[in-house]
GROMACS .gro file of C-alpha atoms in nm:
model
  167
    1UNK     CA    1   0.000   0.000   0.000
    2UNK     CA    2   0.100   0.319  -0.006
    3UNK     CA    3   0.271   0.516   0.299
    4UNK     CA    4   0.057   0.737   0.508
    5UNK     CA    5   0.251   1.067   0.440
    6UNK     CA    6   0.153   1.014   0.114
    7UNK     CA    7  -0.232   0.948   0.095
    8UNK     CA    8  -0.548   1.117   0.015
    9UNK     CA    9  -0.772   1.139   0.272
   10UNK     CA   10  -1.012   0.904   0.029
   11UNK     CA   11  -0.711   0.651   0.024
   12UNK     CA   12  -0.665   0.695   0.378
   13UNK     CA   13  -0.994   0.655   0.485
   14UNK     CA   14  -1.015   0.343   0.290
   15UNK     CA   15  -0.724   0.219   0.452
   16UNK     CA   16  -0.908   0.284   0.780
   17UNK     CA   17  -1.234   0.149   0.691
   18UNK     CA   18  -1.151  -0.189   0.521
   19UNK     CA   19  -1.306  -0.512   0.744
   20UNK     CA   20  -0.984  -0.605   0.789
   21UNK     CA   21  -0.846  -0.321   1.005
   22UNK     CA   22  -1.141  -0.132   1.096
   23UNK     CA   23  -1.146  -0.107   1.481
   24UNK     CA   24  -1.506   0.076   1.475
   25UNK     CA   25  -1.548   0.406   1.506
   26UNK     CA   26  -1.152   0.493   1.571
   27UNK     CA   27  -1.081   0.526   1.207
   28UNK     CA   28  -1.226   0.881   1.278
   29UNK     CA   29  -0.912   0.967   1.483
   30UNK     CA   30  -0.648   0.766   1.339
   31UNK     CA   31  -0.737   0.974   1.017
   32UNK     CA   32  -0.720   1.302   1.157
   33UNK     CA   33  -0.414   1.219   1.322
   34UNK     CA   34  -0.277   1.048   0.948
   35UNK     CA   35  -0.357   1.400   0.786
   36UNK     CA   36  -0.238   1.605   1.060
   37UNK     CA   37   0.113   1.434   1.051
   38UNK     CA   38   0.146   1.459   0.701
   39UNK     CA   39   0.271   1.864   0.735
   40UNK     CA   40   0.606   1.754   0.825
   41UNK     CA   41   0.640   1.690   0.496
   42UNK     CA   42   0.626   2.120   0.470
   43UNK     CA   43   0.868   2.192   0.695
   44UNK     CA   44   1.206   2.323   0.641
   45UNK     CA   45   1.506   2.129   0.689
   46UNK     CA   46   1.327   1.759   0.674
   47UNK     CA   47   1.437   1.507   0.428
   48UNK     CA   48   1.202   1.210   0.319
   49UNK     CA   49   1.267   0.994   0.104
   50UNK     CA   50   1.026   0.761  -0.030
   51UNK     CA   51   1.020   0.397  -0.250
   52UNK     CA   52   0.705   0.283  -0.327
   53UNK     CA   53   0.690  -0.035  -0.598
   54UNK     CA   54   0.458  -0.034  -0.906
   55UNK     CA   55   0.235  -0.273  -0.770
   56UNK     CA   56   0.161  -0.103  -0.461
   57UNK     CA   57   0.030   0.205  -0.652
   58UNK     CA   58  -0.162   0.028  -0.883
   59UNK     CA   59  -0.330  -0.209  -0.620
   60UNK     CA   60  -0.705  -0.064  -0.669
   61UNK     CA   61  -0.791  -0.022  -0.274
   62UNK     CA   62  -1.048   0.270  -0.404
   63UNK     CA   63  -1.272   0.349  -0.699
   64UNK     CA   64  -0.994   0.463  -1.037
   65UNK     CA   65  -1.123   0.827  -1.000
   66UNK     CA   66  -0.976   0.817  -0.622
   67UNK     CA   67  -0.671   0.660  -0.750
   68UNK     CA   68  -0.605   0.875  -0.952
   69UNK     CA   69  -0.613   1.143  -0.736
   70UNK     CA   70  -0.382   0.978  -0.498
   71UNK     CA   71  -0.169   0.918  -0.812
   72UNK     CA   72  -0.156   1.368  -0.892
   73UNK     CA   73  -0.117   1.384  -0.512
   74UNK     CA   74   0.220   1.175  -0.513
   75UNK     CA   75   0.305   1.375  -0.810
   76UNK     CA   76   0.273   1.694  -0.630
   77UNK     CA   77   0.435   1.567  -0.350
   78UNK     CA   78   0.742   1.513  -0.520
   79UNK     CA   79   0.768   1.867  -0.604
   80UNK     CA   80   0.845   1.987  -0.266
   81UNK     CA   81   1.253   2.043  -0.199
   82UNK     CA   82   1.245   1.789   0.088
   83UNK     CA   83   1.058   1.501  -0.057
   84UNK     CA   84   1.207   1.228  -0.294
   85UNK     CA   85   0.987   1.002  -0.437
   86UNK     CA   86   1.085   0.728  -0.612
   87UNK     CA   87   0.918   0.406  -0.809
   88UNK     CA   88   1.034   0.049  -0.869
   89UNK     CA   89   0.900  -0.017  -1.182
   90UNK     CA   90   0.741  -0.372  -1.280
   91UNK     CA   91   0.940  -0.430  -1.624
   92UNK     CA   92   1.210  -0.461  -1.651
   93UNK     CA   93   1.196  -0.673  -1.409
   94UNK     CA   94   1.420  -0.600  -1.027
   95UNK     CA   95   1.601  -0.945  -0.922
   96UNK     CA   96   1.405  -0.906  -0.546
   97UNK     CA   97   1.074  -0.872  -0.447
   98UNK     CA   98   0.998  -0.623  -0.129
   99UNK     CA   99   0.845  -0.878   0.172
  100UNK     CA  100   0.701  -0.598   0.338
  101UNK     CA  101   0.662  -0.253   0.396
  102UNK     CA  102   0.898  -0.072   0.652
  103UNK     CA  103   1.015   0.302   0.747
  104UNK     CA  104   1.403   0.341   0.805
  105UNK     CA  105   1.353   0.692   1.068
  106UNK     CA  106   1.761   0.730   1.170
  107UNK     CA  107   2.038   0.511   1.274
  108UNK     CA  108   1.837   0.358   1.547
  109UNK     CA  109   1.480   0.302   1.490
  110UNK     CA  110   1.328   0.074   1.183
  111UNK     CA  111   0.900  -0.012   1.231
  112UNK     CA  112   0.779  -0.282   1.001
  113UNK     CA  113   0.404  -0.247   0.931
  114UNK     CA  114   0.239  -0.634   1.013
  115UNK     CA  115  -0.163  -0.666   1.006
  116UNK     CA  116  -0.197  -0.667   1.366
  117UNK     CA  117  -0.006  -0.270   1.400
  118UNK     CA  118   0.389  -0.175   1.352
  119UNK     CA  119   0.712  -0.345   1.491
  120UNK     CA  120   0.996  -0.174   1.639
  121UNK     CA  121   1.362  -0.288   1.536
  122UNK     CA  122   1.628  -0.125   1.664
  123UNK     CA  123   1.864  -0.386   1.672
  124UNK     CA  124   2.186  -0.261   1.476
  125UNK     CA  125   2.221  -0.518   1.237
  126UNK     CA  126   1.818  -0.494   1.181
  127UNK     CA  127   1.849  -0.121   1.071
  128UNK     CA  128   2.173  -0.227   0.884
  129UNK     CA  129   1.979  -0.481   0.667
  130UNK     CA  130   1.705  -0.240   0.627
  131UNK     CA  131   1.938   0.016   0.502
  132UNK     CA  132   2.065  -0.228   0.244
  133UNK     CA  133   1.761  -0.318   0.106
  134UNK     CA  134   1.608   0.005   0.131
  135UNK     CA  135   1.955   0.121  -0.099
  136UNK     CA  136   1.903  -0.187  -0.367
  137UNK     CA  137   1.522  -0.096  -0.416
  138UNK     CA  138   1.681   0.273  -0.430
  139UNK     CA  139   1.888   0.241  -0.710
  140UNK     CA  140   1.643   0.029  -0.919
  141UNK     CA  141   1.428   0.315  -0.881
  142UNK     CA  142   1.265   0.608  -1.129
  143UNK     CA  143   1.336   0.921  -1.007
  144UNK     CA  144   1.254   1.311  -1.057
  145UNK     CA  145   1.091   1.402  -1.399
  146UNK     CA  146   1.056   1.001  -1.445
  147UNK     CA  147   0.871   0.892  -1.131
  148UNK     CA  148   0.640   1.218  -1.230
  149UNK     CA  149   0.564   1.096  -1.605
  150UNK     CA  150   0.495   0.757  -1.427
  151UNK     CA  151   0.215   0.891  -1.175
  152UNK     CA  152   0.083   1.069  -1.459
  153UNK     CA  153   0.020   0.770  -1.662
  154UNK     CA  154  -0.107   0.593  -1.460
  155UNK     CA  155  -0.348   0.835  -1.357
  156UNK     CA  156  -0.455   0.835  -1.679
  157UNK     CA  157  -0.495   0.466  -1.642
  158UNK     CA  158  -0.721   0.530  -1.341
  159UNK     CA  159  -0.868   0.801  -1.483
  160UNK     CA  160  -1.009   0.587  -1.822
  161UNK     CA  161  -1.101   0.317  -1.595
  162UNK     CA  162  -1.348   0.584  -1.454
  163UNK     CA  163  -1.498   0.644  -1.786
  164UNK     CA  164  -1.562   0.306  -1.884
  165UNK     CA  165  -1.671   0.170  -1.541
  166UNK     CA  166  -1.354  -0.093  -1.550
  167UNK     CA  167  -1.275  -0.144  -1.215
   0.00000   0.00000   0.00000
């Protein structure tokens, strides 16, 4: 899926809602909260830098018209000075698949997202390993100009799905 920072508040509420995570009516505030914490990404002097894979941004969670307005939104997001966002793209192909989902936050702290919340690792050679694959998936990555031509595509994708009612 895609990262918090990065979502709509359509995708996020999705995200929230779905049977399997929805905790009743606490979606409310964990998607205020998932909003409100996405201004750091505005403030001067932060650095994020983000690697989302092909297949998590095409995974239809919401309607195409909602995708592909989380698809412009990542696009604008990579805009701002402090935010990198890059894409793994599906072909050609990258010799390793990502297992999971994780967020690298300095030298000592690692979380892995798991269905039942987020793990902590803060064992050295956990963050190590993370940093390593974090770098491979990194440098197999569209970048810049690219990863913006790719959002836009496929939010035209999304956005002809719309028209024709293809899911």
């Amino acid at each position: 899926m895609i990262t918090g920072l990065l979502q709509t508040p359509e995708y996020a509420r999705q995200t929230l809602t779905h049977p399997l995570v929805n905790r009743g009516a606490e979606w409310r505030t964990a998607l205020a909260r998932r909003l409100e914490r996405q201004q750091i990404l505005y403030r001067p002097g932060k650095r994020f830098v983000f690697v989302l894979t092909e297949a998590a941004l095409r995974w239809p969670l919401c309607p195409p018209e909602v995708m592909a307005l989380q698809m412009d939104r990542i696009a604008s997001l990579s805009e701002l000075a402090g935010v990198d966002i890059r894409i793994v793209p599906a072909h050609p192909p990258v010799p390793s698949g990502p297992l999971n989902g994780f967020t690298i936050y300095d030298d000592r702290l690692v979380t892995v997202e798991v269905f039942t919340g987020e793990l902590a690792l803060r064992d050295p050679k956990d963050i190590s390993y993370s940093r390593e694959i974090f770098d491979f998936f990194h440098e197999h990555a569209l970048s810049g100009e690219n990863t913006r031509s790719f959002l836009d595509g496929l939010a035209q994708e999304f956005r002809f799905r719309a028209q024709t009612d293809i899911p």
